[in-house]
Structure formats: C-alpha cells, structure tokens
Coordinates of C-alpha atoms (C1' of nucleotides) in Angstrom, one line a residue:
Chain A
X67 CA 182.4 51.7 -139.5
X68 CA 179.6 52.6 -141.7
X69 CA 175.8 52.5 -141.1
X70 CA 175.4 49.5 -143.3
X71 CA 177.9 47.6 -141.0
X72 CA 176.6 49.0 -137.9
X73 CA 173.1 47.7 -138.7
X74 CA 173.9 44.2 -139.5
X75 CA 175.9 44.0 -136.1
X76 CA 173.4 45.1 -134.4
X77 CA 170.4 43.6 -136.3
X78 CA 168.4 47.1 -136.2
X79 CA 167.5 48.5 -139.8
X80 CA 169.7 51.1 -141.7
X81 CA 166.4 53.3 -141.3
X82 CA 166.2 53.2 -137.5
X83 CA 169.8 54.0 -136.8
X84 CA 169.0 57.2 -138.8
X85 CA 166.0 58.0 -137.3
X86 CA 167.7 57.3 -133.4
X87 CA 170.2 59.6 -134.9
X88 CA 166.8 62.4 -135.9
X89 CA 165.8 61.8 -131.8
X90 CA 169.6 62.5 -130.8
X91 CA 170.6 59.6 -129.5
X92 CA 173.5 58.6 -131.3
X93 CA 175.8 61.1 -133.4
X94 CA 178.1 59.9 -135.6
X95 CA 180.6 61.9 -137.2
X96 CA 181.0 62.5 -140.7
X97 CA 183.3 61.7 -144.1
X98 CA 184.5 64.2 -146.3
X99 CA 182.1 62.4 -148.9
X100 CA 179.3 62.9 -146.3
X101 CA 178.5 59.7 -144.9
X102 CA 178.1 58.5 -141.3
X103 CA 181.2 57.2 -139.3
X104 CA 180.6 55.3 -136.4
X105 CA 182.9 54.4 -133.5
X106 CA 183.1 50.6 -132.1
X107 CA 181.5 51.7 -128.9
X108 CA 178.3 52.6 -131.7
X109 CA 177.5 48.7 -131.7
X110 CA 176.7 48.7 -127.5
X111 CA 175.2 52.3 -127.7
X112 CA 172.5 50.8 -130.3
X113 CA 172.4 47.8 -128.1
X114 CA 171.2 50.2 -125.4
X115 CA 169.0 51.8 -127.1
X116 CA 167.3 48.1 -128.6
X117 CA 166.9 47.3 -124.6
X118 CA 165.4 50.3 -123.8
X119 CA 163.1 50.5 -126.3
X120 CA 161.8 46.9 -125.7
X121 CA 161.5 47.7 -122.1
X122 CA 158.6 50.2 -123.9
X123 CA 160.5 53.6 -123.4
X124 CA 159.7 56.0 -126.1
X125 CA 163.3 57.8 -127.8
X126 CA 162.3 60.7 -126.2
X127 CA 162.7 59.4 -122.6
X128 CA 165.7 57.5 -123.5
X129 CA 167.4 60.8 -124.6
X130 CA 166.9 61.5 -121.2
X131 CA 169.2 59.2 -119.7
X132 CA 171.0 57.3 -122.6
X133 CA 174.4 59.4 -121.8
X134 CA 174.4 58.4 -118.3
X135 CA 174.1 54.9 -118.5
X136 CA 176.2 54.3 -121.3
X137 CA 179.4 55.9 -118.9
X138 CA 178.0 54.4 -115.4
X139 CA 176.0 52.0 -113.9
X140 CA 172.0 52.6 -114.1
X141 CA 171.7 53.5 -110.6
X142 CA 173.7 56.5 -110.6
X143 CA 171.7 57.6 -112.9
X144 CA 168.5 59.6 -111.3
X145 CA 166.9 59.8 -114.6
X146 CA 166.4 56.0 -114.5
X147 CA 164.2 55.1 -111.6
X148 CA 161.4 57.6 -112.0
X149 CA 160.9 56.8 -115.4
X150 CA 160.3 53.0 -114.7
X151 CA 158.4 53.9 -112.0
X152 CA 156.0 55.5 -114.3
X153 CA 156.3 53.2 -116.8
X154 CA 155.1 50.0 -114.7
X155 CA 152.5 52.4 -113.8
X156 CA 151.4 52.5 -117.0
X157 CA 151.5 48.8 -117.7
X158 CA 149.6 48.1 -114.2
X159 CA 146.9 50.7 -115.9
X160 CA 146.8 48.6 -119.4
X161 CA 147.0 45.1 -117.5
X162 CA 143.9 46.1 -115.6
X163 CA 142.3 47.4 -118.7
X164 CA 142.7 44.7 -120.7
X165 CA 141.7 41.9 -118.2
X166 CA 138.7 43.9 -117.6
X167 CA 138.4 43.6 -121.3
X168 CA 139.2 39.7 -121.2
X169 CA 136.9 39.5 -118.6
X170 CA 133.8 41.3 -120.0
X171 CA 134.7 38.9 -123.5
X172 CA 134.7 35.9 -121.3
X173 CA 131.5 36.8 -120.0
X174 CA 129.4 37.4 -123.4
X175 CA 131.1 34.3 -124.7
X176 CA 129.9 32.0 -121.5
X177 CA 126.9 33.2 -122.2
X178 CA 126.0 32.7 -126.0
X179 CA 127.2 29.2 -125.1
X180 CA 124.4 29.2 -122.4
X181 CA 122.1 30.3 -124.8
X182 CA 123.2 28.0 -127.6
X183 CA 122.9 24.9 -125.0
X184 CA 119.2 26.1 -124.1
X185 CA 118.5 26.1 -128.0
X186 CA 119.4 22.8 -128.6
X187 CA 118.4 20.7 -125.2
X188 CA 114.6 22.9 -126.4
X189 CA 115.2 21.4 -129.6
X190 CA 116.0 17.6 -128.4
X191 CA 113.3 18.3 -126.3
X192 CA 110.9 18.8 -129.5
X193 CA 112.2 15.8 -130.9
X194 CA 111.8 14.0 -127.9
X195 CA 108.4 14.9 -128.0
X196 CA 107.6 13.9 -131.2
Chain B
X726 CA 116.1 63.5 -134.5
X727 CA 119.3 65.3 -135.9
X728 CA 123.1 64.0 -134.8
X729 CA 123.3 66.8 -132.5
X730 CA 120.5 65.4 -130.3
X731 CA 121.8 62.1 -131.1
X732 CA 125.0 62.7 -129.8
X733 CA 123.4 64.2 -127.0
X734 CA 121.3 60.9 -125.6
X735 CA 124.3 58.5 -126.7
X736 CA 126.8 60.3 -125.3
X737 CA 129.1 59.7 -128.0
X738 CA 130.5 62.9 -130.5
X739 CA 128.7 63.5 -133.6
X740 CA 132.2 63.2 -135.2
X741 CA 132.1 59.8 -134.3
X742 CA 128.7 59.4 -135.1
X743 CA 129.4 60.2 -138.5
X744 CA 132.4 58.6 -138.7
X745 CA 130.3 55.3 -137.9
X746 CA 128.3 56.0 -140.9
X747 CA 131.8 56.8 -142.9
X748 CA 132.1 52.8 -141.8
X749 CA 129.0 51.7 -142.3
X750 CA 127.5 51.2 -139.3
X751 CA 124.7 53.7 -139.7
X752 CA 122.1 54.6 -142.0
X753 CA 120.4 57.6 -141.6
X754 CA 117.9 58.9 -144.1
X755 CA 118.9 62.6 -145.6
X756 CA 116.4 64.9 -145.4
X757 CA 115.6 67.8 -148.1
X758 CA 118.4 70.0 -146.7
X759 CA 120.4 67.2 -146.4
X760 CA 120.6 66.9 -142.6
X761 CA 120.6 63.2 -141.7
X762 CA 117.2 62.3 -139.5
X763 CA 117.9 59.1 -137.6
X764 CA 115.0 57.2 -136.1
X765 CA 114.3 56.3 -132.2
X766 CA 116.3 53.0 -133.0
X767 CA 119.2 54.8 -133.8
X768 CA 120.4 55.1 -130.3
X769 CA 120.7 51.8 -129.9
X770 CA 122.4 51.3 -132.8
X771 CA 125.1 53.3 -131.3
X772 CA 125.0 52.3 -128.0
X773 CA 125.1 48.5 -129.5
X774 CA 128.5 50.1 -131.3
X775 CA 130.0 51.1 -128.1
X776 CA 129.9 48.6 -126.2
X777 CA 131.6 46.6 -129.1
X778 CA 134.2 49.1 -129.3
X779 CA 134.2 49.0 -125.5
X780 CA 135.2 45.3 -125.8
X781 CA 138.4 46.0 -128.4
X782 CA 137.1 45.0 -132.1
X783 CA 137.2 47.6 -134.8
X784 CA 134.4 49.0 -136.8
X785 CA 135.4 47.1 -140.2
X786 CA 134.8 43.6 -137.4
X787 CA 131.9 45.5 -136.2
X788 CA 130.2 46.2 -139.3
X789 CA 130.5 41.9 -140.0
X790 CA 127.7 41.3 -137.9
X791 CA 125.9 45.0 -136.5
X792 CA 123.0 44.3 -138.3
X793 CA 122.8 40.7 -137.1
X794 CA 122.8 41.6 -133.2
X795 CA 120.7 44.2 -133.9
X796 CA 117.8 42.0 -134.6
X797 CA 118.8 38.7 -133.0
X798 CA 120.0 37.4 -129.9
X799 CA 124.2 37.3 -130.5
X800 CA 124.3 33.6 -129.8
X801 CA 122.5 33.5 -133.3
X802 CA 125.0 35.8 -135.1
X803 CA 127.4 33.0 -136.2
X804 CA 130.1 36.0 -137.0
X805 CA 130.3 36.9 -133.1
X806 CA 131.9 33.9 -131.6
X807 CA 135.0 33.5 -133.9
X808 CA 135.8 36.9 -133.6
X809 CA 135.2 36.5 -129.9
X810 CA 137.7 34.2 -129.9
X811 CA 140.6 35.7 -132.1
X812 CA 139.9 39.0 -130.1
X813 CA 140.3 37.2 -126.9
X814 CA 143.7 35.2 -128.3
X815 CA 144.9 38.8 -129.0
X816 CA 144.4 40.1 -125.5
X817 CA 145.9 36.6 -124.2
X818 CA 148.9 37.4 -126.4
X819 CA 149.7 41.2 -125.4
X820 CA 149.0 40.3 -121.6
X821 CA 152.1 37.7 -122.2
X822 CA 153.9 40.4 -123.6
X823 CA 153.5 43.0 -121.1
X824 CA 153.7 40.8 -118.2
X825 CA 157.0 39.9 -119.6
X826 CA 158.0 43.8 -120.0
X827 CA 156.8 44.0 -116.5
X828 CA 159.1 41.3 -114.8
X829 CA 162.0 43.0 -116.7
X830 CA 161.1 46.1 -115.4
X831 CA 160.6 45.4 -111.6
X832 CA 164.1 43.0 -112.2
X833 CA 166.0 46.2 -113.4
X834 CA 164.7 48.6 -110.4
X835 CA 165.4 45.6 -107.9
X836 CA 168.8 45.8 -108.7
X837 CA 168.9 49.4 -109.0
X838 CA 167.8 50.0 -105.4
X839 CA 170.6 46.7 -104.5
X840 CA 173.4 48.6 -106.1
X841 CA 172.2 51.6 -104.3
X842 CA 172.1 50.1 -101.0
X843 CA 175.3 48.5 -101.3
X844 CA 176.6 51.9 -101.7
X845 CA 175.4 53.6 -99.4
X846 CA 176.6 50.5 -96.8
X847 CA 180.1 50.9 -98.2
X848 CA 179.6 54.6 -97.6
X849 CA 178.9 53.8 -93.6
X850 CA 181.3 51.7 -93.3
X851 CA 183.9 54.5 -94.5
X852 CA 182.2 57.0 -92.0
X853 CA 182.3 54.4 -89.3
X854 CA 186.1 53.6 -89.9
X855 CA 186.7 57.8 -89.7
Chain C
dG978 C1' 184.6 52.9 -167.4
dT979 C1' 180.9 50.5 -166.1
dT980 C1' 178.2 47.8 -163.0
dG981 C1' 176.6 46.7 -158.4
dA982 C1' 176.5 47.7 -153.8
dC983 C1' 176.6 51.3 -150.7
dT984 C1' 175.2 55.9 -149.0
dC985 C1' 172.8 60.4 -148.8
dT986 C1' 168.2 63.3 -148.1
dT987 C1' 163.4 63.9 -148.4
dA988 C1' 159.1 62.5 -147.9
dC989 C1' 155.0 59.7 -147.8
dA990 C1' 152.6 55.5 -145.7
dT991 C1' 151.3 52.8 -141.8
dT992 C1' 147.1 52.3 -137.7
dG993 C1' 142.3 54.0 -136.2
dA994 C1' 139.1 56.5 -133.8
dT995 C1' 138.7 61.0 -132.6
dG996 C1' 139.5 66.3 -132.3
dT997 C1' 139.4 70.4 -134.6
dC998 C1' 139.0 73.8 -138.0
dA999 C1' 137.6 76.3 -142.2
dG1000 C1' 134.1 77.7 -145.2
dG1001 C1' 129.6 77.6 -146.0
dG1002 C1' 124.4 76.5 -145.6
dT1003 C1' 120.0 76.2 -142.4
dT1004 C1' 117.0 77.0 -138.8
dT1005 C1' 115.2 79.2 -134.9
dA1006 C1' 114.2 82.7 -131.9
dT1007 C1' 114.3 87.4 -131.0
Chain D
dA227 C1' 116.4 90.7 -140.4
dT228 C1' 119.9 89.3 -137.6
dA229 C1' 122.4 86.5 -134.3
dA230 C1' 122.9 82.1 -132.1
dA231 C1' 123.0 77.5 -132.7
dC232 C1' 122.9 74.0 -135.6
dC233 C1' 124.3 71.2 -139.8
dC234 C1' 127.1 70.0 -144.0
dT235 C1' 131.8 68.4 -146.3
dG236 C1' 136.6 68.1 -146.5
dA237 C1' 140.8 68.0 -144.6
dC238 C1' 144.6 67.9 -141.5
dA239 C1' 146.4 66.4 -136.8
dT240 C1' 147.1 62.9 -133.4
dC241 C1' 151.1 58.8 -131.7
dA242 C1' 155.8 56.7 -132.9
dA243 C1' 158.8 53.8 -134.9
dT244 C1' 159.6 51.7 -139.0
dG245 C1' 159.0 50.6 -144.2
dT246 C1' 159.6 52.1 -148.6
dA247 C1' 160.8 54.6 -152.6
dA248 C1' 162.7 58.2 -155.5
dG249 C1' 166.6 60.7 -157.2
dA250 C1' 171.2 61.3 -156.7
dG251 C1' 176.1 60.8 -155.2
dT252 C1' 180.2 57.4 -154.0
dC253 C1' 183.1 53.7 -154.1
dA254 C1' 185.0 49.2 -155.3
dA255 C1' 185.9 45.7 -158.3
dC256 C1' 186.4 43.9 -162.7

DNA sequence: GTTGACTCTTACATTGATGTCAGGGTTTAT
DNA sequence: ATAAACCCTGACATCAATGTAAGAGTCAAC
C-alpha cells in the first residue's frame, strides 16, 4: 500500500510516517517511480510505534527495541524493562515537581483570599462604624 | 550596579537578565557608554521574576502584572488570581495525563515480570521432570 | 490530454528560557 | 600601554515531533 493509505489506517499523518521512517523505524521499500510501498504488517508496526510514543518514549529509544517486540512478546525483549524503568522514574521526578508547583500555587492563592477577606471585613468594619 | 554584579546577588545569568528586559520585565537606565545601570530595586525585581517563573507562568503572563506586585500587595493585582487559576487548571490537567501514562506503564512492566515468571516456572518444571 | 489527487524531497516554523560564541568596545589595574 | 575582566549586540543551538509549503513528478479518470 501507499503512504496515503497507510496513514488513514492508522490515523497518524502522512508527515509522521516519513519522519518515523528519517528515525529508522519503519522501511518501506520502494517503486520504480520512487514512492514508498508498504507491507500489511506496516499498519501494526505504526500501531506500535503510536503506543510507544504515548507511553512518552522518544523514537530514538523505540529504535531500540521496536524490532524485538514486533517478532516476540515484550518480555523477551531486555531492551524493554530498563527503559520503563527509567521512564517512570522520570515521571515520579515531574509528578513531584509539579505538585510541589500545585502546592506552592495553592498556597499564594489561600492566601490573597486571606488577605482579600481581611480587606473587606476592615472595610464592613468602617461602615459599621459609621 | 552593572548586570554582571546583578547577576551576581540574584543568582540568575546576565543572559537571562537581559533576556527579561528583551520581554519587558526590566528597565534599566543606559548609561553614556551604553552599559545598563540598574538601581538597588532591581534585585528584587528579579528575584520577584523568579519566583514567578519558579511557579510555571511565562514572562509574556509575567510582564501582565510585574509592575503591579511590585508595588502592591498581590491580592490587589486583579491580574494574579485568574492566571493563578488557569495555571493551576493546567498543572491539574498534565498530572491527569501523566498519572494516566504512569498506570500504563507500571501495567506493562507487571505483566512483563508475569510473563517472565511464568517462564521461568515452566522452565523448572522441565528441569524437575529431567 | 487535461485535471485532480497522490507522491516525492527539502526546508522552515513551532515552543521558550537559556547557553554560547563571535566580533568589537570599555574599564581597571598593573 | 597592555592585559584581564567586563560590557555590548546579534545570532545560532537546544528538544522533538509535527505542521506546512514550495516546486516538481506520477497516475487515474474522464
């Protein structure tokens, strides 16, 4: 099949499919007029790739590993397991980051209500007054 | 003072500090040879800018209200709070997101280290029928 | 044989704060 | 007066997958 056909299968964008192609990790052969033939087995191989990259593996890393799993299961593949080691390592780092973040937000906004509060009991106080 | 000396009791780079000014956030005064001369105030300034940038917004959200917190409380900067909030809806929504990447992760190496166990019982079970 | 729908390659844009370098001026201390 | 240390501007690089567009070739249908 052509590229065309292979994106809408797959619902990844013409320009993707070449670029996965630019990282080497998919390499179709080609016409006599130049353009890209895919195989059938292209469609799960892109599939693959989709999963992986939502999973938040860069190309590069799936490179590293794509071949393997797209003959055997995942866990004969060695490649596999250390590199989702480190990468819920990474996420552990960024979810602690950013709750710190959510924290420190929570905290200024808690407190310009506090101080907004103040203002205006002051100022019913002053009216009170009056 | 010069930037040099400014970057030196802010601890931030003079690239940065200029590139703050690029954005708006400082003003210094040029001085006959055109070096910029910042006043006292000035660290401040730029420690009041890192500690926004600490808490995730960008120097364009920044520069909507610098010069209000730099004179007033923030709970009087009427800017601060919305963008408090939005910023804080943002963090909500990538914590979603990466706790979901998470879960798929940990799912994925759980059954890796299933499959792998269940091989390695078939594989005892062959020695242990030897 | 012409038009429309594909395909090809190449290349720039996106995002945003920061690093780094080049080429050139200034100041300061020796 | 010279060297070291500073300052200036401008510009490119970073990260990474994707969008987009130009200019050109191919193919199918009418």
């Amino acid at each position: 099949m052509k590229i065309g056909e292979l994106a809408k299968l797959t619902g990844v964008s013409v320009r993707s499919i070449r670029y996965y192609e630019s990282q080497g990790l998919i390499s179709p052969i080609r016409q006599a007029n130049g353009y890209r033939e895919y195989s059938p087995l292209a469609v799960e191989t892109v599939e693959t790739i989709k999963l992986y990259l939502n999973l938040g593996l860069s190309t590069e890393q799936i490179a590293g590993f794509l071949h393997c799993v797209l003959k055997n299961k995942e866990a004969f593949c060695a490649e596999v397991m250390p590199l989702y080691r480190s990468k819920l390592e990474d996420i552990e780092r960024q979810l602690v980051e950013l709750n710190q973040i959510k924290r420190n937000l929570e905290e200024r906004m808690a407190s310009i209500l506090q101080e907004q509060n103040e203002s205006s009991l002051e100022a019913c106080t002053l009216e009170n007054l009056e």
